[in-house]
Tab-separated table of C-alpha atoms in Angstrom:
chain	number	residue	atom	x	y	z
Y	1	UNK	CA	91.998	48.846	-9.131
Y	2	UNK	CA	88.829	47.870	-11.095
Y	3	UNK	CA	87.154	45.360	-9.634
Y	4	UNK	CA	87.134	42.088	-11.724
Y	5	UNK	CA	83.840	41.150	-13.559
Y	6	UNK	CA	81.896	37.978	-14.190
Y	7	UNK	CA	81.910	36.994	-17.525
Y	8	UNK	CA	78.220	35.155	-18.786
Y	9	UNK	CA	80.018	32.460	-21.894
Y	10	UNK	CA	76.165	32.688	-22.712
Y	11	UNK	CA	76.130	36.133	-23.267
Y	12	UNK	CA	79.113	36.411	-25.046
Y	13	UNK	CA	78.004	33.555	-27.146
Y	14	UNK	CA	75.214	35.430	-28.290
Y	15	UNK	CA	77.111	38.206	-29.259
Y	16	UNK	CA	78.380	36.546	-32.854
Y	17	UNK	CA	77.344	34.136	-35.017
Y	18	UNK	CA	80.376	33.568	-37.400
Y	19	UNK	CA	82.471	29.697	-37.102
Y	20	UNK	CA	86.093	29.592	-36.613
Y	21	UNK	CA	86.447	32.619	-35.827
Y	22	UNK	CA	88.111	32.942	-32.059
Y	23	UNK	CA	87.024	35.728	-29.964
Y	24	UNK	CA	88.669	37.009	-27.166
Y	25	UNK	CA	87.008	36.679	-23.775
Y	26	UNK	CA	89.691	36.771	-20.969
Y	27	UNK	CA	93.269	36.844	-20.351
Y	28	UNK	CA	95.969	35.473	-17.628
Y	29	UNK	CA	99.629	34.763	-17.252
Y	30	UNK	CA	100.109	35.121	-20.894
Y	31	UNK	CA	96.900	33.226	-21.968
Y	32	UNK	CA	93.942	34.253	-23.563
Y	33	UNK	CA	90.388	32.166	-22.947
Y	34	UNK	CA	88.674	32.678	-26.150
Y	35	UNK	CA	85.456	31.413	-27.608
Y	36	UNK	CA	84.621	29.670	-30.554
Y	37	UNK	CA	81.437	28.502	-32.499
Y	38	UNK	CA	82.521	25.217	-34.749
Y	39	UNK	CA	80.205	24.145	-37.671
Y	40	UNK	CA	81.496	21.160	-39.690
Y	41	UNK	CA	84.963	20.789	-39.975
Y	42	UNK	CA	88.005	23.192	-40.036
Y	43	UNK	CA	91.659	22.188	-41.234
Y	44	UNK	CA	94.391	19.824	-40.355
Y	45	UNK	CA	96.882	21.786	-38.613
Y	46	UNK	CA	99.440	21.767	-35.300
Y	47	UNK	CA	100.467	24.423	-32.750
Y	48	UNK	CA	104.191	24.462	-32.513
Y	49	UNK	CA	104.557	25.960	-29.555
Y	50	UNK	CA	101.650	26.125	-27.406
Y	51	UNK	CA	99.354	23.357	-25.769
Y	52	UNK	CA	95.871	24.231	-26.249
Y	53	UNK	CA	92.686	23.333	-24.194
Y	54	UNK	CA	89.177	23.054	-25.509
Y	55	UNK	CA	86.110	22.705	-23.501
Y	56	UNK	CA	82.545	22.170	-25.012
Y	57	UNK	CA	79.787	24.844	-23.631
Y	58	UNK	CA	76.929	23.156	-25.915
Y	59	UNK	CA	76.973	20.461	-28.711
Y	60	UNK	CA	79.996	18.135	-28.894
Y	61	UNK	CA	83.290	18.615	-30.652
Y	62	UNK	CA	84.680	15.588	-32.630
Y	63	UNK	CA	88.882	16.232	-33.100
Y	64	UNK	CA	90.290	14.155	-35.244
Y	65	UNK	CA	94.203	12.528	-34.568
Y	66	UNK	CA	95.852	11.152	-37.148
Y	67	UNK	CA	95.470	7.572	-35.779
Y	68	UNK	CA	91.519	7.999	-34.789
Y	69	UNK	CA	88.842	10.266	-33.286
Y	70	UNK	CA	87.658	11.665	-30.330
Y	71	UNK	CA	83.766	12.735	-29.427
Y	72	UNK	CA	83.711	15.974	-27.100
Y	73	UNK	CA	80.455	16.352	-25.273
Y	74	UNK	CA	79.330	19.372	-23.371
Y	75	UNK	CA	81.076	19.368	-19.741
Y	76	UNK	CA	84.268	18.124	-20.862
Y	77	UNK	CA	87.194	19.168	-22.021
Y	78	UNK	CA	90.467	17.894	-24.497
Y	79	UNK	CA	94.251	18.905	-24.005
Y	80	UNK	CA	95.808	19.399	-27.432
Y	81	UNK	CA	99.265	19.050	-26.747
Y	82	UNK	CA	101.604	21.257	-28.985
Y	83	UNK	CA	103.144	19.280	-31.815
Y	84	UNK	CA	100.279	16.829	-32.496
Y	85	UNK	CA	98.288	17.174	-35.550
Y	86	UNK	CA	94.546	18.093	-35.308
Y	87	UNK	CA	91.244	18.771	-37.086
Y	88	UNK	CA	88.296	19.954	-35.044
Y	89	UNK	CA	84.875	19.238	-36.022
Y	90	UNK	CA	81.041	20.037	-35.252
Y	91	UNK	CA	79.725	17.010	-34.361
Y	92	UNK	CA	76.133	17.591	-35.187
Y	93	UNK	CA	74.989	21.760	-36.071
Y	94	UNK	CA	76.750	24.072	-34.091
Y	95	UNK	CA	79.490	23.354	-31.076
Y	96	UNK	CA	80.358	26.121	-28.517
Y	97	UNK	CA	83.631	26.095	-27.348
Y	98	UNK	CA	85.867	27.999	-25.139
Y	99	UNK	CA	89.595	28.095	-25.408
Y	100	UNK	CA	92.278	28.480	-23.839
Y	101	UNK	CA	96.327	28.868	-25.252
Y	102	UNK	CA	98.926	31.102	-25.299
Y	103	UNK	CA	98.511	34.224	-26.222
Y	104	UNK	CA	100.427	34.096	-29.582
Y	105	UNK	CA	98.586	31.027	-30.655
Y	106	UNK	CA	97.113	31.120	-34.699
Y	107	UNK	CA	94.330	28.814	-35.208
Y	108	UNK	CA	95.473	27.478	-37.827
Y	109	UNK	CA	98.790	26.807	-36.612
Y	110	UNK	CA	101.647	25.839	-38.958
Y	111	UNK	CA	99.220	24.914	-41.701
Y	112	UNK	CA	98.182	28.769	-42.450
Y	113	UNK	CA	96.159	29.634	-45.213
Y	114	UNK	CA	93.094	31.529	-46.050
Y	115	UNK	CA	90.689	30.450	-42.496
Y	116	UNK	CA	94.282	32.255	-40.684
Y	117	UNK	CA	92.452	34.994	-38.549
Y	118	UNK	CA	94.630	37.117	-36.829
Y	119	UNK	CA	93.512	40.564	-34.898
Y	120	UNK	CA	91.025	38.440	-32.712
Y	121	UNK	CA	88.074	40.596	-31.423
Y	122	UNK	CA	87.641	41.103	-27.825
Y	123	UNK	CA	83.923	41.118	-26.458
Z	1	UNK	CA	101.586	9.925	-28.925
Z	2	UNK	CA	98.930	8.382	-26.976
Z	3	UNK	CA	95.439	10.095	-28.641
Z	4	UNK	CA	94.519	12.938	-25.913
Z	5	UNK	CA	91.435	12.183	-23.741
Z	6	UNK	CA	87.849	13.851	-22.743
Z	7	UNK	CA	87.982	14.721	-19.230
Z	8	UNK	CA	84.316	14.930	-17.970
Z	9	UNK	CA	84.067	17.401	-15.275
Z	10	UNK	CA	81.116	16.359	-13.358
Z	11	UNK	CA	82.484	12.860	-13.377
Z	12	UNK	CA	85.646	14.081	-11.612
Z	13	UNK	CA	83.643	16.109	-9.470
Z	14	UNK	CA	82.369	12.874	-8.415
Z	15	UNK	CA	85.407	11.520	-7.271
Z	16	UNK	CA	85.863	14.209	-3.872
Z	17	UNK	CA	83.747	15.600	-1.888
Z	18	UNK	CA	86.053	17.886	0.434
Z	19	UNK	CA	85.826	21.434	0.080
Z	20	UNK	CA	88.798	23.692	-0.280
Z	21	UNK	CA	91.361	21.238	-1.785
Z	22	UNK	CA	92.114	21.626	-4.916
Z	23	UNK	CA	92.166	19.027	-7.639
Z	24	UNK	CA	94.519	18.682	-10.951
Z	25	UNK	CA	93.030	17.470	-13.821
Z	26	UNK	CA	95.028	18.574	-16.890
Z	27	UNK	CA	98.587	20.579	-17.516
Z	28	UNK	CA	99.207	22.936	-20.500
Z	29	UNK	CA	101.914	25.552	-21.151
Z	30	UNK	CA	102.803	25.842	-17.343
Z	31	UNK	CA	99.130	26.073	-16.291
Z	32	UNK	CA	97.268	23.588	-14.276
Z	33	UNK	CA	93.100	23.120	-14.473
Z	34	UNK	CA	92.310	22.379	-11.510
Z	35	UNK	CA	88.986	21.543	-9.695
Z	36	UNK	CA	87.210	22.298	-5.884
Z	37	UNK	CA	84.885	22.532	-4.076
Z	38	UNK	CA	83.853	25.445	-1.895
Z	39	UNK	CA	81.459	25.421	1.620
Z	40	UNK	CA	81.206	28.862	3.640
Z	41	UNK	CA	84.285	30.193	3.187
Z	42	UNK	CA	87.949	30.789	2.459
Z	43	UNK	CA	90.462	32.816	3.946
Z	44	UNK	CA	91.826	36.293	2.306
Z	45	UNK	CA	94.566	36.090	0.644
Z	46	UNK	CA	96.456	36.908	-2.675
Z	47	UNK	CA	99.403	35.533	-5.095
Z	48	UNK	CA	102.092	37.439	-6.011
Z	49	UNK	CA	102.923	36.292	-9.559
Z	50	UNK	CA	99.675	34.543	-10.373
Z	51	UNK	CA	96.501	35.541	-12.136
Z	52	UNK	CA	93.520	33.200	-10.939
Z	53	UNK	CA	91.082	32.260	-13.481
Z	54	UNK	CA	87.239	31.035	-11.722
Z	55	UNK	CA	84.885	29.249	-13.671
Z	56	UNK	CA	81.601	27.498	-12.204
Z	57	UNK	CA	80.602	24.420	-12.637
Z	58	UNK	CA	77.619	24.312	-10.106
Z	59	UNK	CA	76.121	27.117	-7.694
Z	60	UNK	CA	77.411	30.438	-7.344
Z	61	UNK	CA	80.184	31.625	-6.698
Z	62	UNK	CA	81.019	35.157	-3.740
Z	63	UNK	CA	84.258	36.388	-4.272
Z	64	UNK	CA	85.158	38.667	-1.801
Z	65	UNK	CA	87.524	42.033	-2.666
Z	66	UNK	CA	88.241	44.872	-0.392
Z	67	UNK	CA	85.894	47.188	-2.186
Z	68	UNK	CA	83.005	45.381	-3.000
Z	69	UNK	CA	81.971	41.418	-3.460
Z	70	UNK	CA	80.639	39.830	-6.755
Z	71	UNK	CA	78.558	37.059	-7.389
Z	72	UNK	CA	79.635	34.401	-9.929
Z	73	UNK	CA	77.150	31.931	-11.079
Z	74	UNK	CA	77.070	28.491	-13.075
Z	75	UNK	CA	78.270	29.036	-16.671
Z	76	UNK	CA	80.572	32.462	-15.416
Z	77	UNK	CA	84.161	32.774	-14.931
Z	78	UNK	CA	85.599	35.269	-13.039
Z	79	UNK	CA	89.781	36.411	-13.309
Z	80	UNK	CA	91.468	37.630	-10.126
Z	81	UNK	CA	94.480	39.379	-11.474
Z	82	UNK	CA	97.979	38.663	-9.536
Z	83	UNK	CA	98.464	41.103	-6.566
Z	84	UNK	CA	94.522	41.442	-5.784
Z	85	UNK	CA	93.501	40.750	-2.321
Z	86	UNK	CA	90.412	38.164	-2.518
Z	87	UNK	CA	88.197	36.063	-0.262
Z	88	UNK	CA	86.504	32.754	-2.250
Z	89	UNK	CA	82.995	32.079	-0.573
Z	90	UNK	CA	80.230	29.267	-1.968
Z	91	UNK	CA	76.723	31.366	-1.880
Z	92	UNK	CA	74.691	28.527	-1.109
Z	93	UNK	CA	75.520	24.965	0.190
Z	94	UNK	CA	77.986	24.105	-2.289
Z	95	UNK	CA	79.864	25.832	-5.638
Z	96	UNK	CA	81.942	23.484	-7.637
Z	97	UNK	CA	84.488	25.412	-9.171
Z	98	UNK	CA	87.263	24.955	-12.500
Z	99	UNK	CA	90.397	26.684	-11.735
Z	100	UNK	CA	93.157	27.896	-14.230
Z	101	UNK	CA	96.363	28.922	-12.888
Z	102	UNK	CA	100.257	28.598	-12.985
Z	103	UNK	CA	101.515	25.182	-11.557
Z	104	UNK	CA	103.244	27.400	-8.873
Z	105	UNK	CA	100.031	28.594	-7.402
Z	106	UNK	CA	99.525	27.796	-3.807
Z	107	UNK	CA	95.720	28.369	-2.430
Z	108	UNK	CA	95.729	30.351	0.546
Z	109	UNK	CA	98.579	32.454	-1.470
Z	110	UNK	CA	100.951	34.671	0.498
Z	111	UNK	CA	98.457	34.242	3.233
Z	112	UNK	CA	100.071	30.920	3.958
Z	113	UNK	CA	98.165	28.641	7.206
Z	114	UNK	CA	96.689	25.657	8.129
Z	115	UNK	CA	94.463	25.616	4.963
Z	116	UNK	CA	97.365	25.596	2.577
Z	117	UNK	CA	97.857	22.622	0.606
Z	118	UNK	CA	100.518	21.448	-1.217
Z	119	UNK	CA	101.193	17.983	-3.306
Z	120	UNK	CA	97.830	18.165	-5.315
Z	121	UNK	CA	96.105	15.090	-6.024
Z	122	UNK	CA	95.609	14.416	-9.340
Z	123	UNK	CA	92.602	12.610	-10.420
């Protein structure tokens, strides 16, 4: 076998510069870990399916629920469970965040539309 | 719904100090995120069925494979796939680690032992 290889999130962070646009850093038991840059606000939408776990490498992340809002700071991390309506947000410039959900998850869920990017890159 | 929660990892952290045993912290699509702390080191072992995901938190990180060993510092993840011998090791005094793997991942494996430990506590 190949032996497995650290992966930096700083480095791979560096590697784009685009928002809400997901790429593909890792994968296990049917999961991918993916990171994200967030700047302002993306759409209302829910996964399904598929429970999906955000943690904040720099910045904070505000989500917004349907009955209030949640601040995301760097170190921490946020359960979206699947089913439950969500908007993430930059809180402030830029967040970095790494994900991680099912393999088949869209990020914009149910909602669709034109910020749908499917054929995630893999760095 | 109740509104899902921030869960700050160095405050958890803060809430253990022994090494080797495994917190839960959060639960999505079968997977558990787990925390622990790691002194000297583990034993070898591997799991069958589960890919191990290792991200850390605080100090580095020696995992141990039959061919080689590779360092894993603060801000790196590492991913043991299922079937692949490994030994965990902190390099240094203490590595605080952020696990992601199936809830029917034991520690020490198929290794089984005195280090196994079962019933998780959940913090």
């Amino acid at each position: 076998m190949t032996t497995p290889q650290p992966v930096n999130l700083e480095q791979k962070f560096g590697l784009f510069a685009e928002a809400w646009s997901p790429k593909v850093v890792g994968e296990l038991n049917g999961q991918q870990v993916k990171l994200a840059k967030f700047r302002d606000e993306f759409i209302w939408h829910a996964h399904e399916h598929e429970d999906e776990l955000f943690l904040v490498v720099r910045g904070t992340m505000r989500m917004s629920f349907r009955d209030r809002e949640v601040l995301v700071r760097e170190g921490e991390f946020l359960i979206v469970p699947r089913g439950v309506e969500h908007c993430p947000a930059a809180e402030g410039e830029e967040t970095w965040v790494l994900l991680l959900e099912p393999a088949s998850t869209v990020n914009t869920g149910t909602a669709g539309g034109e910020r749908t990017v499917t054929d995630l890159e893999r760095l």
